[in-house]
PDB file of C-alpha atoms in Angstrom:
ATOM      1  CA  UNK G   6      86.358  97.684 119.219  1.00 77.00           C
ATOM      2  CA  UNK G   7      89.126  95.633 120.481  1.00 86.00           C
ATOM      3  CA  UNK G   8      90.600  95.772 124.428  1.00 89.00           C
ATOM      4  CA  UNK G   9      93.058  98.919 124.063  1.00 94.00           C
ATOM      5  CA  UNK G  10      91.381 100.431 120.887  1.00 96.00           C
ATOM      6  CA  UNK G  11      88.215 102.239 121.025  1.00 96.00           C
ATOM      7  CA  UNK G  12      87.194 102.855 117.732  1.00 96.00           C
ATOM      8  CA  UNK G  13      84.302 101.337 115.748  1.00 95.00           C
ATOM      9  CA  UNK G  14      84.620  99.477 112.360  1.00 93.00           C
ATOM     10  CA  UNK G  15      85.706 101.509 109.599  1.00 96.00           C
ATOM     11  CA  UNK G  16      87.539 104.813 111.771  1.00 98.00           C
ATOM     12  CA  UNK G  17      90.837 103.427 111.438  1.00 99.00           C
ATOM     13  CA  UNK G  18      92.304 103.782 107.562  1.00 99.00           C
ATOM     14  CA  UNK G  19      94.441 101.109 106.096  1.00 98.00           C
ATOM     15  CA  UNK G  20      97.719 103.033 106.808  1.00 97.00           C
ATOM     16  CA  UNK G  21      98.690 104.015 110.147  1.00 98.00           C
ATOM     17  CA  UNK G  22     101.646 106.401 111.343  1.00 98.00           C
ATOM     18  CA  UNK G  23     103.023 105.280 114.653  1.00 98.00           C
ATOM     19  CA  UNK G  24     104.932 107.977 117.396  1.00 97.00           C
ATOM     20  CA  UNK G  25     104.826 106.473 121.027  1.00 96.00           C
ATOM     21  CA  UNK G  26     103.844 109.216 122.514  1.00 97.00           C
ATOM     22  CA  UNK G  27     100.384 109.658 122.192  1.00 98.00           C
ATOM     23  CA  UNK G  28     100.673 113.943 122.473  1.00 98.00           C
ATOM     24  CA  UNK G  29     102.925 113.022 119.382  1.00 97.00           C
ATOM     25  CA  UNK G  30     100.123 111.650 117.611  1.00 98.00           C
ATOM     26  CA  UNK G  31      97.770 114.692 117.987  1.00 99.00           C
ATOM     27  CA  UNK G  32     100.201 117.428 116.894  1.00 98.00           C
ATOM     28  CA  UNK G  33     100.487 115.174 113.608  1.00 98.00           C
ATOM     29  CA  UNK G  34      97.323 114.511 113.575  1.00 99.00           C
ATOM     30  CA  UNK G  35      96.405 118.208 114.233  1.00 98.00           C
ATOM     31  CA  UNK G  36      99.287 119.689 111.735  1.00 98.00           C
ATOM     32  CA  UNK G  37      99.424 117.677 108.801  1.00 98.00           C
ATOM     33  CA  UNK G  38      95.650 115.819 108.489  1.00 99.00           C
ATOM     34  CA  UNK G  39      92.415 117.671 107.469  1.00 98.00           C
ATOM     35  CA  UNK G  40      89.486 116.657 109.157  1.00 98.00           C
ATOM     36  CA  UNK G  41      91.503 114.676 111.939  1.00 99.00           C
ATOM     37  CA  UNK G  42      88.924 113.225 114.169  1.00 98.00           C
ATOM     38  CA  UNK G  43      89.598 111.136 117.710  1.00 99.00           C
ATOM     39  CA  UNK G  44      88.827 107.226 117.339  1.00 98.00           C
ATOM     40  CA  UNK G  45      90.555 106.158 120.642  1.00 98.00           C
ATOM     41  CA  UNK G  46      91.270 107.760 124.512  1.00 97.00           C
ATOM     42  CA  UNK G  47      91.501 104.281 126.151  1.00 95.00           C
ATOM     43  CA  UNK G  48      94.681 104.883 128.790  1.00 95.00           C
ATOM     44  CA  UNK G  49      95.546 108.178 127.210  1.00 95.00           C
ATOM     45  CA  UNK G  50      96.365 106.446 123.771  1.00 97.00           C
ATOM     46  CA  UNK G  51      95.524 109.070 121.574  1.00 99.00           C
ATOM     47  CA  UNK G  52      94.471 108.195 117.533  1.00 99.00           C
ATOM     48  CA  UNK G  53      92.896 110.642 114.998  1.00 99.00           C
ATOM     49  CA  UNK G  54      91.820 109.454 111.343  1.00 99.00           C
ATOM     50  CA  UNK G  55      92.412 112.666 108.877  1.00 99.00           C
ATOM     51  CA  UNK G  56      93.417 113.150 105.058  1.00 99.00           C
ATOM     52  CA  UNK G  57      96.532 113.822 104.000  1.00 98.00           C
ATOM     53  CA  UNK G  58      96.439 114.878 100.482  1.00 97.00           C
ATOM     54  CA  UNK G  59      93.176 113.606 100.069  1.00 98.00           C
ATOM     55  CA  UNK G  60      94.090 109.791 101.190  1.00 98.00           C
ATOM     56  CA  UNK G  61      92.539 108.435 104.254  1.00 99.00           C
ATOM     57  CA  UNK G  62      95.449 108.067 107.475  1.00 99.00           C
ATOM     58  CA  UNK G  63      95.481 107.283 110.736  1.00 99.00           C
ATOM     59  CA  UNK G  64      97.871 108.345 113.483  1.00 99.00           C
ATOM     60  CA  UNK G  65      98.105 106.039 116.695  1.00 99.00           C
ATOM     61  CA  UNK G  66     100.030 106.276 119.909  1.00 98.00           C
ATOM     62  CA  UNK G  67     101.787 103.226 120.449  1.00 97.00           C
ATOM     63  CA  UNK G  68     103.443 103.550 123.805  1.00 95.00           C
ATOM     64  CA  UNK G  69     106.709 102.967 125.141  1.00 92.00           C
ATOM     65  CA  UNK G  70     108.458  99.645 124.326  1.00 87.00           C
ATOM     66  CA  UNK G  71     108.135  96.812 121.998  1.00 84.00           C
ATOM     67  CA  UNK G  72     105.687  95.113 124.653  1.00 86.00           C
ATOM     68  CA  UNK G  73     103.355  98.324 124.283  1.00 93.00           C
ATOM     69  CA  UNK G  74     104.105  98.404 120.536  1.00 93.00           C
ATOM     70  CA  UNK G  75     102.864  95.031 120.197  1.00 90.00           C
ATOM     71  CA  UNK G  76      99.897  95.582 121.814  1.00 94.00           C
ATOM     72  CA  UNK G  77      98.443  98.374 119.544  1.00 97.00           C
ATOM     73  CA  UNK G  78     100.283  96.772 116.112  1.00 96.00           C
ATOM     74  CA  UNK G  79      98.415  93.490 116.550  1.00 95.00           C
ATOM     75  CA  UNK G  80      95.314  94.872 117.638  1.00 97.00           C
ATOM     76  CA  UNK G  81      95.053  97.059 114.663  1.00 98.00           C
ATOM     77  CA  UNK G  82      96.111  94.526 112.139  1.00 97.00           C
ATOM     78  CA  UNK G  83      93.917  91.613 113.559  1.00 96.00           C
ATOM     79  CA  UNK G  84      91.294  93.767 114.576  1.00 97.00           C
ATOM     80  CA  UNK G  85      91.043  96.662 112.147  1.00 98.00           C
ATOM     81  CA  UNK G  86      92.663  95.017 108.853  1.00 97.00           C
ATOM     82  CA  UNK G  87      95.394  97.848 108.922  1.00 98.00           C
ATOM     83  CA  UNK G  88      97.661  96.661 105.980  1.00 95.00           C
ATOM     84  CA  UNK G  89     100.870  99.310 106.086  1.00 93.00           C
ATOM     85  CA  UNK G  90     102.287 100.520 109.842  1.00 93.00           C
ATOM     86  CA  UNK G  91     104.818 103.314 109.491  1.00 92.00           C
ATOM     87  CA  UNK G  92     106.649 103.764 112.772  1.00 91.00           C
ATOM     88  CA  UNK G  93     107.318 107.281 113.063  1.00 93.00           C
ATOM     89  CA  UNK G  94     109.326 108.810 116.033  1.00 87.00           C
ATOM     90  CA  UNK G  95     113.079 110.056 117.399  1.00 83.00           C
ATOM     91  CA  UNK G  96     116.373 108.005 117.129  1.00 80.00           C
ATOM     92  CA  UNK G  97     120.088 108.790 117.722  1.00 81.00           C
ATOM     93  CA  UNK G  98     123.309 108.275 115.750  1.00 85.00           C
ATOM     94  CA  UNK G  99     126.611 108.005 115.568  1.00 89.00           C
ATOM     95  CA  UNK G 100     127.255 108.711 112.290  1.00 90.00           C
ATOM     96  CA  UNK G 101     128.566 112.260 111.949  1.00 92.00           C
ATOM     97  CA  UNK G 102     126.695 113.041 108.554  1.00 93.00           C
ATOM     98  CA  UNK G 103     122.921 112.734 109.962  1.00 92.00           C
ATOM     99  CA  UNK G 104     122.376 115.773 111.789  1.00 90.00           C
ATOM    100  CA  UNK G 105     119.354 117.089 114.044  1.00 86.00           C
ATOM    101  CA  UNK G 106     116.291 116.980 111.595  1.00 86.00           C
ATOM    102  CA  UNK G 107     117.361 114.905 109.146  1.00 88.00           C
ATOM    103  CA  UNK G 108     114.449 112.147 108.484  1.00 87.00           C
ATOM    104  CA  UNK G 109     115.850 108.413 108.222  1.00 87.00           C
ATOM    105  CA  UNK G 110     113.660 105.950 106.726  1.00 87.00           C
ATOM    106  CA  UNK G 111     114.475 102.528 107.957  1.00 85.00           C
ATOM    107  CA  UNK G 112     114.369  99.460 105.351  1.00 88.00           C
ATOM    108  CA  UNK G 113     115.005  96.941 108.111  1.00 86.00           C
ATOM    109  CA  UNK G 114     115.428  96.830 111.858  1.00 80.00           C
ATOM    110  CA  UNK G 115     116.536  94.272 114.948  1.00 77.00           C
ATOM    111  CA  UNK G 116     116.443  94.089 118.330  1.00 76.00           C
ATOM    112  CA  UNK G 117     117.837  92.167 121.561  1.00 76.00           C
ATOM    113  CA  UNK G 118     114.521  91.971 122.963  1.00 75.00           C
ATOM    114  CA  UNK G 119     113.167  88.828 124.346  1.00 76.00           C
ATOM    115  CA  UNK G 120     110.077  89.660 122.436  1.00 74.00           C
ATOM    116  CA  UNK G 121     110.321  87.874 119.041  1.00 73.00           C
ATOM    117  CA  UNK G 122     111.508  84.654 121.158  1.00 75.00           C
ATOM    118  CA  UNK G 123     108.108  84.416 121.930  1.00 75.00           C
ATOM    119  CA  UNK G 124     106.654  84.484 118.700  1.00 72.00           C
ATOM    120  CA  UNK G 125     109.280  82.978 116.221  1.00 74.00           C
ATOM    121  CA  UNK G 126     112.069  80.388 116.575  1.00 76.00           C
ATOM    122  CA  UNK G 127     115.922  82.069 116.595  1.00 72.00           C
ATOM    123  CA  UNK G 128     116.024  85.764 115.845  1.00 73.00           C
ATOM    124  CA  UNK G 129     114.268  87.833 113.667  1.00 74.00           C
ATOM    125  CA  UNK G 130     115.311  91.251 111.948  1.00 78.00           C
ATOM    126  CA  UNK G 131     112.294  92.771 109.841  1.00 79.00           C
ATOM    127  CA  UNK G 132     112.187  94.025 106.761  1.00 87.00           C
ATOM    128  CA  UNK G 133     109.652  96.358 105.135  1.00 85.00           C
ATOM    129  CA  UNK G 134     108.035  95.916 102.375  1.00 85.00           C
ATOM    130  CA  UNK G 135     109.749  96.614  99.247  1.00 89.00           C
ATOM    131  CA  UNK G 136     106.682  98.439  97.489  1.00 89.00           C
ATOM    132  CA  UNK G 137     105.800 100.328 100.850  1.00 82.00           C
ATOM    133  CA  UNK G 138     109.420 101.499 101.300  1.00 87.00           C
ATOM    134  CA  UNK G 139     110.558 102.788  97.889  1.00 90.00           C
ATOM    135  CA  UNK G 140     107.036 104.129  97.883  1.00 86.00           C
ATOM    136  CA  UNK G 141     108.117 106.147 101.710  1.00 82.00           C
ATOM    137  CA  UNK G 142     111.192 107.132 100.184  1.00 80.00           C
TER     138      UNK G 142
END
């Protein structure tokens, strides 16, 4: 159990969709996973562990803003050995060809946030893994 995550050792599965909104994470979890069971309430910060095609996956609200994001993304790596996060959740765009619906999957992303100052020199774009994202796309 860590400070913002209730669940015991072994609930959470090694891959781990991410919506911030933690109703967001119990329609997915209640739509697309068999067996979804709750592992975590603390502050309203809904996750369910389900199958999905027979695979063990977790779904965890994450909150609003990187600060909240970083919360639950180290606390389930350090804590619960999660090895792949997939952020899931809404965006905009100005390009004319992606229309409502459409499903973008990101290879790399980067902010204006102060919050990578804090943890790495300069600035810092991420970029998934290249196994994880062909394998997503």
């Amino acid at each position: 159990m860590s400070l913002h995550i209730e669940a015991k050792p072994g609930e959470i599965a090694e891959t781990v969709l991410l919506p911030g909104d933690p109703l967001r994470a119990k329609w997915i979890a209640e739509t697309f996973l068999e067996n979804a069971r709750c592992y975590n309430e603390v502050r309203g910060m809904l996750g369910y562990t389900g199958l999905y095609n027979g695979k063990s996956v977790s779904v965890q609200g994450s909150g609003m803003g990187i600060p909240s994001a970083m919360i639950y993304y180290t606390e389930l790596i350090r804590d619960y050995g999660v090895k792949n996060l997939i952020r899931v959740g809404t965006a905009g765009s100005y390009q004319p060809d992606i229309q409502l619906h459409d499903i973008v999957i990101a290879m790399s992303a980067s902010t204006t946030s102060a919050i990578n100052r804090h943890r790495l020199p300069g600035t810092y774009a991420p970029t998934a893994n290249s196994t994880l994202f062909l394998n997503a796309v």
